[in-house]
Amino acid sequence: MQWLKYRRLTRLAMLLTVAGWSAIWDLNRGATRASLAFWLPLVLGLGLHLVLCYSTDETILGLRWSPVDIASQAWWRTVSFPVPLLMIATGYEAVLLGRSRGLVWIVCAALVARIGTIFLRRAEGVKFNETKAGELRNRAFAVARRMRTMIRGVYIVPSGKGHLTNAYGGSRVVAVTDNWGKYFTKPQLDYVLAHEVAHVKRRHGLKQFLLAIALYSVLTLVLFRLSTTIEKSRPLLEFLVIVAPIMALDLLSRHFEYDADREAVSFTGDPETAIRALVTLYKVSSVPIRCSNFAELFMTHPSLTHRAAAIARVGEFSAERVAEMLLGVDAPQVATSQR
Ligand SMILES: [Zn+2]
């Protein structure tokens, strides 16, 4: 459990490392960021750190990952997060010097983040297979119809390689891992589907994308204007332009999770089942249920304790009952036959 708690901070550690490195680099006046000396130590260092993290996951969680599985996850994770951050740092340095090619770096950072995430999902074994018939599909369409939302398709994701028990809601589609029947009761599955349909209904994906574009565009404009006036505070500024947009996007993502939970609970009218479904999800995928408020600032999903408390408030469910339900949950299940 200690390891899993530490593991939740991986993203924060990478973010602060890149932002800190970028600020320190500024003290090294005149050295451009578009150089191997800026890029190489971080890419190698963070890549190696991820290899160690994934190897430890494999041992602690009893997964069966080959060295190639570990290397490809570490590589694509590096490409999907720290590399785009380094590109943003390089881009904003150019923008601060009044060079418009900085904008090219920022746009490319978005593309690399997107491509890296697609390949990371693939390396993790997340594959979306459309289901054309069956109970999952019927239930998903029934839930969507009753929530007055149009969905185009329902997908099944193999839970295979890792702790992937999860559900996804994207642009007019919902997806659930193939092991749902093993872990969820039917009312719990309906709640999980309603949560994903709520993401679709409220267009959370699109809103997040638009906010990211708006944030980085405004920052670019502001930095262009500031370029000549802020010599002294540049290291601090370089640190903030990397950390602040990520924090804002994570905050929005957590807000959307609460929003989808709220919508799903008012649809099912059954807070107890909702909390049970979430307990199962967090437990099966070995995610610790508690975390500090500080760590949560850098996470895309709220902790289970906060989500359950929010659901209880919406569903007029007693806090004591929630505490009872969460008692003893923080014990990870060790996978037995992964791959
Ligand atoms: Zn969600």
mmCIF file of C-alpha atoms and ligand atoms in Angstrom:
data_model
loop_
_atom_site.group_PDB
_atom_site.id
_atom_site.type_symbol
_atom_site.label_atom_id
_atom_site.label_comp_id
_atom_site.label_asym_id
_atom_site.label_seq_id
_atom_site.Cartn_x
_atom_site.Cartn_y
_atom_site.Cartn_z
ATOM 1 C CA MET A 1 0.000 0.000 0.000
ATOM 2 C CA GLN A 2 2.902 2.334 0.771
ATOM 3 C CA TRP A 3 4.278 1.701 -2.705
ATOM 4 C CA LEU A 4 0.910 2.349 -4.360
ATOM 5 C CA LYS A 5 0.558 5.601 -2.432
ATOM 6 C CA TYR A 6 4.007 6.664 -3.583
ATOM 7 C CA ARG A 7 3.150 5.580 -7.116
ATOM 8 C CA ARG A 8 0.266 8.053 -7.251
ATOM 9 C CA LEU A 9 2.834 10.833 -6.975
ATOM 10 C CA THR A 10 4.721 9.769 -10.116
ATOM 11 C CA ARG A 11 2.930 12.296 -12.306
ATOM 12 C CA LEU A 12 3.513 15.098 -9.798
ATOM 13 C CA ALA A 13 7.196 14.137 -9.486
ATOM 14 C CA MET A 14 7.644 14.295 -13.270
ATOM 15 C CA LEU A 15 5.814 17.622 -13.514
ATOM 16 C CA LEU A 16 7.895 19.257 -10.763
ATOM 17 C CA THR A 17 11.120 17.805 -12.175
ATOM 18 C CA VAL A 18 10.501 19.289 -15.617
ATOM 19 C CA ALA A 19 9.305 22.645 -14.213
ATOM 20 C CA GLY A 20 12.221 22.809 -11.762
ATOM 21 C CA TRP A 21 14.767 21.873 -14.426
ATOM 22 C CA SER A 22 13.305 24.501 -16.720
ATOM 23 C CA ALA A 23 13.593 27.191 -14.019
ATOM 24 C CA ILE A 24 17.155 26.190 -13.099
ATOM 25 C CA TRP A 25 18.112 26.215 -16.784
ATOM 26 C CA ASP A 26 17.201 29.885 -16.839
ATOM 27 C CA LEU A 27 20.019 30.663 -14.419
ATOM 28 C CA ASN A 28 22.315 29.343 -17.122
ATOM 29 C CA ARG A 29 21.907 32.525 -19.171
ATOM 30 C CA GLY A 30 22.206 32.338 -22.882
ATOM 31 C CA ALA A 31 21.917 28.554 -23.148
ATOM 32 C CA THR A 32 19.023 27.623 -25.410
ATOM 33 C CA ARG A 33 16.546 24.924 -24.503
ATOM 34 C CA ALA A 34 16.525 23.559 -28.013
ATOM 35 C CA SER A 35 19.672 21.605 -27.139
ATOM 36 C CA LEU A 36 20.549 18.058 -26.148
ATOM 37 C CA ALA A 37 21.984 19.271 -22.834
ATOM 38 C CA PHE A 38 18.503 20.488 -21.829
ATOM 39 C CA TRP A 39 16.623 17.448 -23.094
ATOM 40 C CA LEU A 40 18.794 14.385 -22.632
ATOM 41 C CA PRO A 41 19.330 14.262 -18.840
ATOM 42 C CA LEU A 42 15.595 14.624 -18.206
ATOM 43 C CA VAL A 43 14.361 12.189 -20.834
ATOM 44 C CA LEU A 44 16.896 9.553 -19.756
ATOM 45 C CA GLY A 45 16.431 10.216 -16.034
ATOM 46 C CA LEU A 46 12.629 10.150 -16.085
ATOM 47 C CA GLY A 47 12.605 7.194 -18.497
ATOM 48 C CA LEU A 48 14.837 5.188 -16.156
ATOM 49 C CA HIS A 49 12.709 6.237 -13.171
ATOM 50 C CA LEU A 50 9.627 4.874 -14.966
ATOM 51 C CA VAL A 51 11.370 1.591 -15.819
ATOM 52 C CA LEU A 52 12.099 1.162 -12.085
ATOM 53 C CA CYS A 53 8.498 2.080 -11.194
ATOM 54 C CA TYR A 54 6.971 -0.399 -13.640
ATOM 55 C CA SER A 55 9.401 -3.155 -12.565
ATOM 56 C CA THR A 56 8.421 -2.597 -8.942
ATOM 57 C CA ASP A 57 4.707 -2.613 -9.897
ATOM 58 C CA GLU A 58 5.272 -5.923 -11.591
ATOM 59 C CA THR A 59 6.813 -7.453 -8.475
ATOM 60 C CA ILE A 60 4.445 -5.927 -5.925
ATOM 61 C CA LEU A 61 1.220 -6.486 -7.834
ATOM 62 C CA GLY A 62 2.233 -9.901 -9.166
ATOM 63 C CA LEU A 63 1.855 -8.916 -12.822
ATOM 64 C CA ARG A 64 3.486 -10.797 -15.659
ATOM 65 C CA TRP A 65 5.164 -8.139 -17.733
ATOM 66 C CA SER A 66 8.104 -8.957 -19.969
ATOM 67 C CA PRO A 67 11.066 -6.523 -20.097
ATOM 68 C CA VAL A 68 9.668 -5.354 -23.459
ATOM 69 C CA ASP A 69 6.258 -4.587 -21.865
ATOM 70 C CA ILE A 70 7.992 -2.559 -19.146
ATOM 71 C CA ALA A 71 10.270 -0.711 -21.588
ATOM 72 C CA SER A 72 7.452 0.177 -23.976
ATOM 73 C CA GLN A 73 5.193 1.462 -21.167
ATOM 74 C CA ALA A 74 8.069 3.541 -19.747
ATOM 75 C CA TRP A 75 8.907 4.898 -23.204
ATOM 76 C CA TRP A 76 5.345 5.896 -24.153
ATOM 77 C CA ARG A 77 4.642 7.328 -20.710
ATOM 78 C CA THR A 78 7.741 9.524 -21.162
ATOM 79 C CA VAL A 79 6.543 10.538 -24.631
ATOM 80 C CA SER A 80 3.009 11.270 -23.434
ATOM 81 C CA PHE A 81 3.857 13.530 -20.478
ATOM 82 C CA PRO A 82 7.403 14.788 -19.711
ATOM 83 C CA VAL A 83 8.396 15.176 -23.380
ATOM 84 C CA PRO A 84 5.434 17.502 -24.207
ATOM 85 C CA LEU A 85 6.235 19.462 -21.016
ATOM 86 C CA LEU A 86 9.826 19.914 -22.212
ATOM 87 C CA MET A 87 8.488 21.047 -25.589
ATOM 88 C CA ILE A 88 6.262 23.597 -23.842
ATOM 89 C CA ALA A 89 9.257 24.847 -21.833
ATOM 90 C CA THR A 90 11.278 25.177 -25.047
ATOM 91 C CA GLY A 91 8.365 26.877 -26.824
ATOM 92 C CA TYR A 92 7.726 29.421 -24.087
ATOM 93 C CA GLU A 93 11.412 30.297 -23.923
ATOM 94 C CA ALA A 94 11.202 31.215 -27.635
ATOM 95 C CA VAL A 95 7.957 33.112 -27.050
ATOM 96 C CA LEU A 96 9.573 35.064 -24.202
ATOM 97 C CA LEU A 97 12.370 36.017 -26.567
ATOM 98 C CA GLY A 98 9.720 37.315 -28.952
ATOM 99 C CA ARG A 99 10.155 34.495 -31.483
ATOM 100 C CA SER A 100 6.977 33.193 -33.043
ATOM 101 C CA ARG A 101 8.438 29.729 -33.670
ATOM 102 C CA GLY A 102 7.669 29.121 -29.994
ATOM 103 C CA LEU A 103 4.101 28.599 -31.104
ATOM 104 C CA VAL A 104 5.181 25.689 -33.324
ATOM 105 C CA TRP A 105 6.739 23.999 -30.261
ATOM 106 C CA ILE A 106 3.477 24.408 -28.298
ATOM 107 C CA VAL A 107 1.314 22.974 -31.097
ATOM 108 C CA CYS A 108 3.743 20.063 -31.570
ATOM 109 C CA ALA A 109 3.676 19.441 -27.785
ATOM 110 C CA ALA A 110 -0.104 18.920 -28.015
ATOM 111 C CA LEU A 111 0.312 16.509 -30.936
ATOM 112 C CA VAL A 112 3.073 14.520 -29.218
ATOM 113 C CA ALA A 113 0.997 14.299 -26.009
ATOM 114 C CA ARG A 114 -1.951 12.968 -28.007
ATOM 115 C CA ILE A 115 0.070 10.423 -30.008
ATOM 116 C CA GLY A 116 2.031 9.373 -26.896
ATOM 117 C CA THR A 117 -1.218 8.734 -25.007
ATOM 118 C CA ILE A 118 -2.632 6.589 -27.832
ATOM 119 C CA PHE A 119 0.506 4.443 -27.905
ATOM 120 C CA LEU A 120 0.697 4.323 -24.094
ATOM 121 C CA ARG A 121 -2.839 2.919 -23.986
ATOM 122 C CA ARG A 122 -1.792 0.355 -26.559
ATOM 123 C CA ALA A 123 1.333 -0.579 -24.573
ATOM 124 C CA GLU A 124 -0.870 -0.984 -21.476
ATOM 125 C CA GLY A 125 -3.039 -3.394 -23.451
ATOM 126 C CA VAL A 126 -6.067 -1.094 -23.717
ATOM 127 C CA LYS A 127 -7.803 -2.035 -26.955
ATOM 128 C CA PHE A 128 -11.305 -0.906 -27.846
ATOM 129 C CA ASN A 129 -13.342 -3.652 -29.507
ATOM 130 C CA GLU A 130 -16.859 -2.686 -30.518
ATOM 131 C CA THR A 131 -19.557 -5.019 -29.268
ATOM 132 C CA LYS A 132 -22.456 -5.612 -31.651
ATOM 133 C CA ALA A 133 -24.728 -7.589 -29.336
ATOM 134 C CA GLY A 134 -25.053 -8.765 -25.757
ATOM 135 C CA GLU A 135 -26.071 -7.573 -22.348
ATOM 136 C CA LEU A 136 -23.455 -4.840 -21.940
ATOM 137 C CA ARG A 137 -24.486 -3.198 -25.199
ATOM 138 C CA ASN A 138 -28.212 -3.483 -24.446
ATOM 139 C CA ARG A 139 -27.803 -2.022 -20.975
ATOM 140 C CA ALA A 140 -25.599 0.824 -22.206
ATOM 141 C CA PHE A 141 -28.076 1.827 -24.903
ATOM 142 C CA ALA A 142 -30.986 1.552 -22.444
ATOM 143 C CA VAL A 143 -29.190 3.779 -19.906
ATOM 144 C CA ALA A 144 -28.281 6.315 -22.620
ATOM 145 C CA ARG A 145 -31.855 6.398 -23.924
ATOM 146 C CA ARG A 146 -33.244 7.003 -20.453
ATOM 147 C CA MET A 147 -30.669 9.747 -19.890
ATOM 148 C CA ARG A 148 -31.717 11.292 -23.233
ATOM 149 C CA THR A 149 -28.238 10.969 -24.683
ATOM 150 C CA MET A 150 -27.289 9.614 -28.074
ATOM 151 C CA ILE A 151 -24.377 7.175 -28.100
ATOM 152 C CA ARG A 152 -22.931 5.637 -31.242
ATOM 153 C CA GLY A 153 -21.276 2.539 -29.896
ATOM 154 C CA VAL A 154 -20.330 0.378 -26.923
ATOM 155 C CA TYR A 155 -16.815 -1.036 -26.628
ATOM 156 C CA ILE A 156 -15.238 -3.815 -24.616
ATOM 157 C CA VAL A 157 -11.655 -3.445 -23.434
ATOM 158 C CA PRO A 158 -9.623 -6.545 -22.531
ATOM 159 C CA SER A 159 -8.589 -6.287 -18.882
ATOM 160 C CA GLY A 160 -5.561 -8.469 -19.808
ATOM 161 C CA LYS A 161 -2.109 -7.172 -18.960
ATOM 162 C CA GLY A 162 -2.525 -5.056 -15.891
ATOM 163 C CA HIS A 163 -4.951 -3.719 -13.375
ATOM 164 C CA LEU A 164 -7.163 -2.329 -16.053
ATOM 165 C CA THR A 165 -10.640 -2.808 -14.613
ATOM 166 C CA ASN A 166 -12.168 0.451 -15.673
ATOM 167 C CA ALA A 167 -14.738 2.226 -17.795
ATOM 168 C CA TYR A 168 -14.317 4.975 -20.360
ATOM 169 C CA GLY A 169 -16.633 7.553 -21.906
ATOM 170 C CA GLY A 170 -15.529 9.448 -24.968
ATOM 171 C CA SER A 171 -16.999 11.148 -27.984
ATOM 172 C CA ARG A 172 -20.419 9.491 -28.055
ATOM 173 C CA VAL A 173 -19.102 6.060 -27.067
ATOM 174 C CA VAL A 174 -18.748 4.198 -23.785
ATOM 175 C CA ALA A 175 -16.368 1.344 -22.974
ATOM 176 C CA VAL A 176 -16.057 -1.119 -20.105
ATOM 177 C CA THR A 177 -13.390 -3.767 -19.435
ATOM 178 C CA ASP A 178 -14.382 -7.336 -20.269
ATOM 179 C CA ASN A 179 -14.251 -8.509 -16.638
ATOM 180 C CA TRP A 180 -17.269 -6.430 -15.538
ATOM 181 C CA GLY A 181 -19.403 -9.546 -14.987
ATOM 182 C CA LYS A 182 -16.897 -10.832 -12.448
ATOM 183 C CA TYR A 183 -16.924 -7.709 -10.288
ATOM 184 C CA PHE A 184 -20.146 -5.745 -10.775
ATOM 185 C CA THR A 185 -23.737 -6.587 -9.983
ATOM 186 C CA LYS A 186 -26.164 -5.417 -12.668
ATOM 187 C CA PRO A 187 -27.299 -2.314 -10.754
ATOM 188 C CA GLN A 188 -23.598 -1.445 -10.220
ATOM 189 C CA LEU A 189 -22.922 -1.837 -13.937
ATOM 190 C CA ASP A 190 -25.859 0.492 -14.652
ATOM 191 C CA TYR A 191 -24.284 3.083 -12.365
ATOM 192 C CA VAL A 192 -20.884 2.744 -14.087
ATOM 193 C CA LEU A 193 -22.552 3.091 -17.499
ATOM 194 C CA ALA A 194 -24.605 6.086 -16.322
ATOM 195 C CA HIS A 195 -21.381 7.771 -15.128
ATOM 196 C CA GLU A 196 -19.780 7.279 -18.557
ATOM 197 C CA VAL A 197 -22.941 8.369 -20.403
ATOM 198 C CA ALA A 198 -22.934 11.511 -18.222
ATOM 199 C CA HIS A 199 -19.416 12.322 -19.506
ATOM 200 C CA VAL A 200 -20.763 11.953 -23.062
ATOM 201 C CA LYS A 201 -23.950 13.914 -22.354
ATOM 202 C CA ARG A 202 -22.101 16.857 -20.824
ATOM 203 C CA ARG A 203 -19.382 16.819 -23.496
ATOM 204 C CA HIS A 204 -16.615 16.710 -20.916
ATOM 205 C CA GLY A 205 -13.952 15.593 -23.394
ATOM 206 C CA LEU A 206 -14.650 18.473 -25.763
ATOM 207 C CA LYS A 207 -14.765 21.036 -22.938
ATOM 208 C CA GLN A 208 -11.418 19.842 -21.607
ATOM 209 C CA PHE A 209 -9.867 20.081 -25.068
ATOM 210 C CA LEU A 210 -11.208 23.628 -25.567
ATOM 211 C CA LEU A 211 -9.973 24.730 -22.145
ATOM 212 C CA ALA A 212 -6.481 23.403 -22.951
ATOM 213 C CA ILE A 213 -6.415 25.360 -26.228
ATOM 214 C CA ALA A 214 -7.696 28.514 -24.513
ATOM 215 C CA LEU A 215 -5.207 28.254 -21.626
ATOM 216 C CA TYR A 216 -2.130 27.758 -23.794
ATOM 217 C CA SER A 217 -3.223 30.430 -26.298
ATOM 218 C CA VAL A 218 -3.761 33.032 -23.571
ATOM 219 C CA LEU A 219 -0.433 32.130 -21.948
ATOM 220 C CA THR A 220 1.348 32.509 -25.293
ATOM 221 C CA LEU A 221 -0.163 35.949 -25.852
ATOM 222 C CA VAL A 222 0.624 37.112 -22.315
ATOM 223 C CA LEU A 223 4.233 35.900 -22.527
ATOM 224 C CA PHE A 224 4.700 37.620 -25.893
ATOM 225 C CA ARG A 225 3.647 40.896 -24.258
ATOM 226 C CA LEU A 226 5.794 40.333 -21.179
ATOM 227 C CA SER A 227 8.888 39.311 -23.083
ATOM 228 C CA THR A 228 10.993 42.402 -22.495
ATOM 229 C CA THR A 229 9.758 43.376 -19.038
ATOM 230 C CA ILE A 230 10.379 40.382 -16.788
ATOM 231 C CA GLU A 231 14.091 39.543 -16.879
ATOM 232 C CA LYS A 232 14.367 38.981 -13.117
ATOM 233 C CA SER A 233 11.323 36.841 -12.446
ATOM 234 C CA ARG A 234 11.865 34.637 -15.479
ATOM 235 C CA PRO A 235 12.821 31.405 -13.615
ATOM 236 C CA LEU A 236 9.666 31.628 -11.492
ATOM 237 C CA LEU A 237 7.569 32.379 -14.554
ATOM 238 C CA GLU A 238 9.075 29.445 -16.450
ATOM 239 C CA PHE A 239 8.177 27.211 -13.512
ATOM 240 C CA LEU A 240 4.595 28.481 -13.344
ATOM 241 C CA VAL A 241 3.802 28.247 -17.048
ATOM 242 C CA ILE A 242 4.518 24.522 -16.868
ATOM 243 C CA VAL A 243 2.779 23.701 -13.579
ATOM 244 C CA ALA A 244 -0.253 26.037 -13.581
ATOM 245 C CA PRO A 245 -2.006 24.882 -16.800
ATOM 246 C CA ILE A 246 -1.657 21.217 -15.769
ATOM 247 C CA MET A 247 -3.131 22.044 -12.348
ATOM 248 C CA ALA A 248 -6.028 23.887 -13.992
ATOM 249 C CA LEU A 249 -6.727 20.976 -16.366
ATOM 250 C CA ASP A 250 -6.568 18.452 -13.496
ATOM 251 C CA LEU A 251 -8.942 20.603 -11.454
ATOM 252 C CA LEU A 252 -11.411 20.643 -14.333
ATOM 253 C CA SER A 253 -11.051 16.879 -14.779
ATOM 254 C CA ARG A 254 -11.834 16.249 -11.091
ATOM 255 C CA HIS A 255 -14.781 18.623 -11.345
ATOM 256 C CA PHE A 256 -16.100 16.583 -14.294
ATOM 257 C CA GLU A 257 -15.769 13.363 -12.281
ATOM 258 C CA TYR A 258 -17.920 14.813 -9.483
ATOM 259 C CA ASP A 259 -20.326 16.105 -12.103
ATOM 260 C CA ALA A 260 -20.671 12.692 -13.803
ATOM 261 C CA ASP A 261 -21.095 10.975 -10.395
ATOM 262 C CA ARG A 262 -23.837 13.467 -9.481
ATOM 263 C CA GLU A 263 -25.665 12.998 -12.762
ATOM 264 C CA ALA A 264 -25.389 9.180 -12.556
ATOM 265 C CA VAL A 265 -26.651 9.046 -8.959
ATOM 266 C CA SER A 266 -29.617 11.243 -9.717
ATOM 267 C CA PHE A 267 -30.344 8.905 -12.633
ATOM 268 C CA THR A 268 -30.107 5.634 -10.670
ATOM 269 C CA GLY A 269 -31.405 7.150 -7.410
ATOM 270 C CA ASP A 270 -29.225 4.663 -5.521
ATOM 271 C CA PRO A 271 -26.164 6.172 -3.800
ATOM 272 C CA GLU A 272 -25.273 2.963 -1.969
ATOM 273 C CA THR A 273 -24.876 1.009 -5.219
ATOM 274 C CA ALA A 274 -22.855 3.881 -6.702
ATOM 275 C CA ILE A 275 -20.398 3.841 -3.800
ATOM 276 C CA ARG A 276 -20.172 0.034 -3.917
ATOM 277 C CA ALA A 277 -19.379 0.145 -7.650
ATOM 278 C CA LEU A 278 -16.630 2.716 -7.064
ATOM 279 C CA VAL A 279 -15.200 0.738 -4.129
ATOM 280 C CA THR A 280 -14.965 -2.272 -6.446
ATOM 281 C CA LEU A 281 -13.287 -0.241 -9.196
ATOM 282 C CA TYR A 282 -10.683 1.296 -6.882
ATOM 283 C CA LYS A 283 -10.053 -2.030 -5.169
ATOM 284 C CA VAL A 284 -9.678 -4.171 -8.270
ATOM 285 C CA SER A 285 -7.394 -1.666 -9.969
ATOM 286 C CA SER A 286 -5.329 -1.320 -6.738
ATOM 287 C CA VAL A 287 -5.840 2.419 -6.379
ATOM 288 C CA PRO A 288 -5.508 3.658 -2.777
ATOM 289 C CA ILE A 289 -8.812 5.156 -1.628
ATOM 290 C CA ARG A 290 -7.363 8.035 0.358
ATOM 291 C CA CYS A 291 -4.880 10.713 -0.550
ATOM 292 C CA SER A 292 -3.731 14.049 0.817
ATOM 293 C CA ASN A 293 -5.365 17.225 -0.454
ATOM 294 C CA PHE A 294 -2.001 18.320 -1.834
ATOM 295 C CA ALA A 295 -1.462 15.142 -3.885
ATOM 296 C CA GLU A 296 -5.026 15.396 -5.157
ATOM 297 C CA LEU A 297 -4.264 18.811 -6.693
ATOM 298 C CA PHE A 298 -2.227 16.965 -9.310
ATOM 299 C CA MET A 299 -4.591 14.103 -10.012
ATOM 300 C CA THR A 300 -7.197 13.745 -12.739
ATOM 301 C CA HIS A 301 -9.592 11.794 -10.483
ATOM 302 C CA PRO A 302 -10.611 12.612 -6.909
ATOM 303 C CA SER A 303 -9.843 10.063 -4.184
ATOM 304 C CA LEU A 304 -12.554 7.510 -3.452
ATOM 305 C CA THR A 305 -13.174 8.988 0.010
ATOM 306 C CA HIS A 306 -13.974 12.388 -1.534
ATOM 307 C CA ARG A 307 -16.107 10.920 -4.316
ATOM 308 C CA ALA A 308 -18.088 8.766 -1.883
ATOM 309 C CA ALA A 309 -18.674 11.752 0.429
ATOM 310 C CA ALA A 310 -19.892 13.848 -2.534
ATOM 311 C CA ILE A 311 -22.237 11.053 -3.691
ATOM 312 C CA ALA A 312 -23.598 10.722 -0.153
ATOM 313 C CA ARG A 313 -24.392 14.452 -0.093
ATOM 314 C CA VAL A 314 -26.269 14.254 -3.420
ATOM 315 C CA GLY A 315 -28.120 11.071 -2.468
ATOM 316 C CA GLU A 316 -28.897 12.162 1.113
ATOM 317 C CA PHE A 317 -27.006 9.193 2.416
ATOM 318 C CA SER A 318 -25.519 9.214 5.915
ATOM 319 C CA ALA A 319 -21.808 9.938 6.320
ATOM 320 C CA GLU A 320 -21.533 7.206 8.982
ATOM 321 C CA ARG A 321 -22.811 4.645 6.485
ATOM 322 C CA VAL A 322 -20.196 5.816 3.943
ATOM 323 C CA ALA A 323 -17.444 5.464 6.544
ATOM 324 C CA GLU A 324 -18.685 1.929 7.281
ATOM 325 C CA MET A 325 -18.639 1.024 3.592
ATOM 326 C CA LEU A 326 -15.068 2.281 3.156
ATOM 327 C CA LEU A 327 -13.765 0.502 6.243
ATOM 328 C CA GLY A 328 -10.945 -1.881 5.385
ATOM 329 C CA VAL A 329 -11.024 -1.143 1.646
ATOM 330 C CA ASP A 330 -7.398 -0.020 1.511
ATOM 331 C CA ALA A 331 -6.067 -3.522 0.915
ATOM 332 C CA PRO A 332 -4.917 -4.134 -2.629
ATOM 333 C CA GLN A 333 -5.920 -7.334 -4.331
ATOM 334 C CA VAL A 334 -2.939 -9.092 -5.748
ATOM 335 C CA ALA A 335 -3.493 -10.191 -9.313
ATOM 336 C CA THR A 336 -3.273 -13.881 -9.912
ATOM 337 C CA SER A 337 -3.469 -14.477 -13.626
ATOM 338 C CA GLN A 338 -2.639 -11.287 -15.417
ATOM 339 C CA ARG A 339 -1.389 -10.977 -18.950
HETATM 340 ZN ZN ZN B 1 -15.345 9.511 -15.068
#
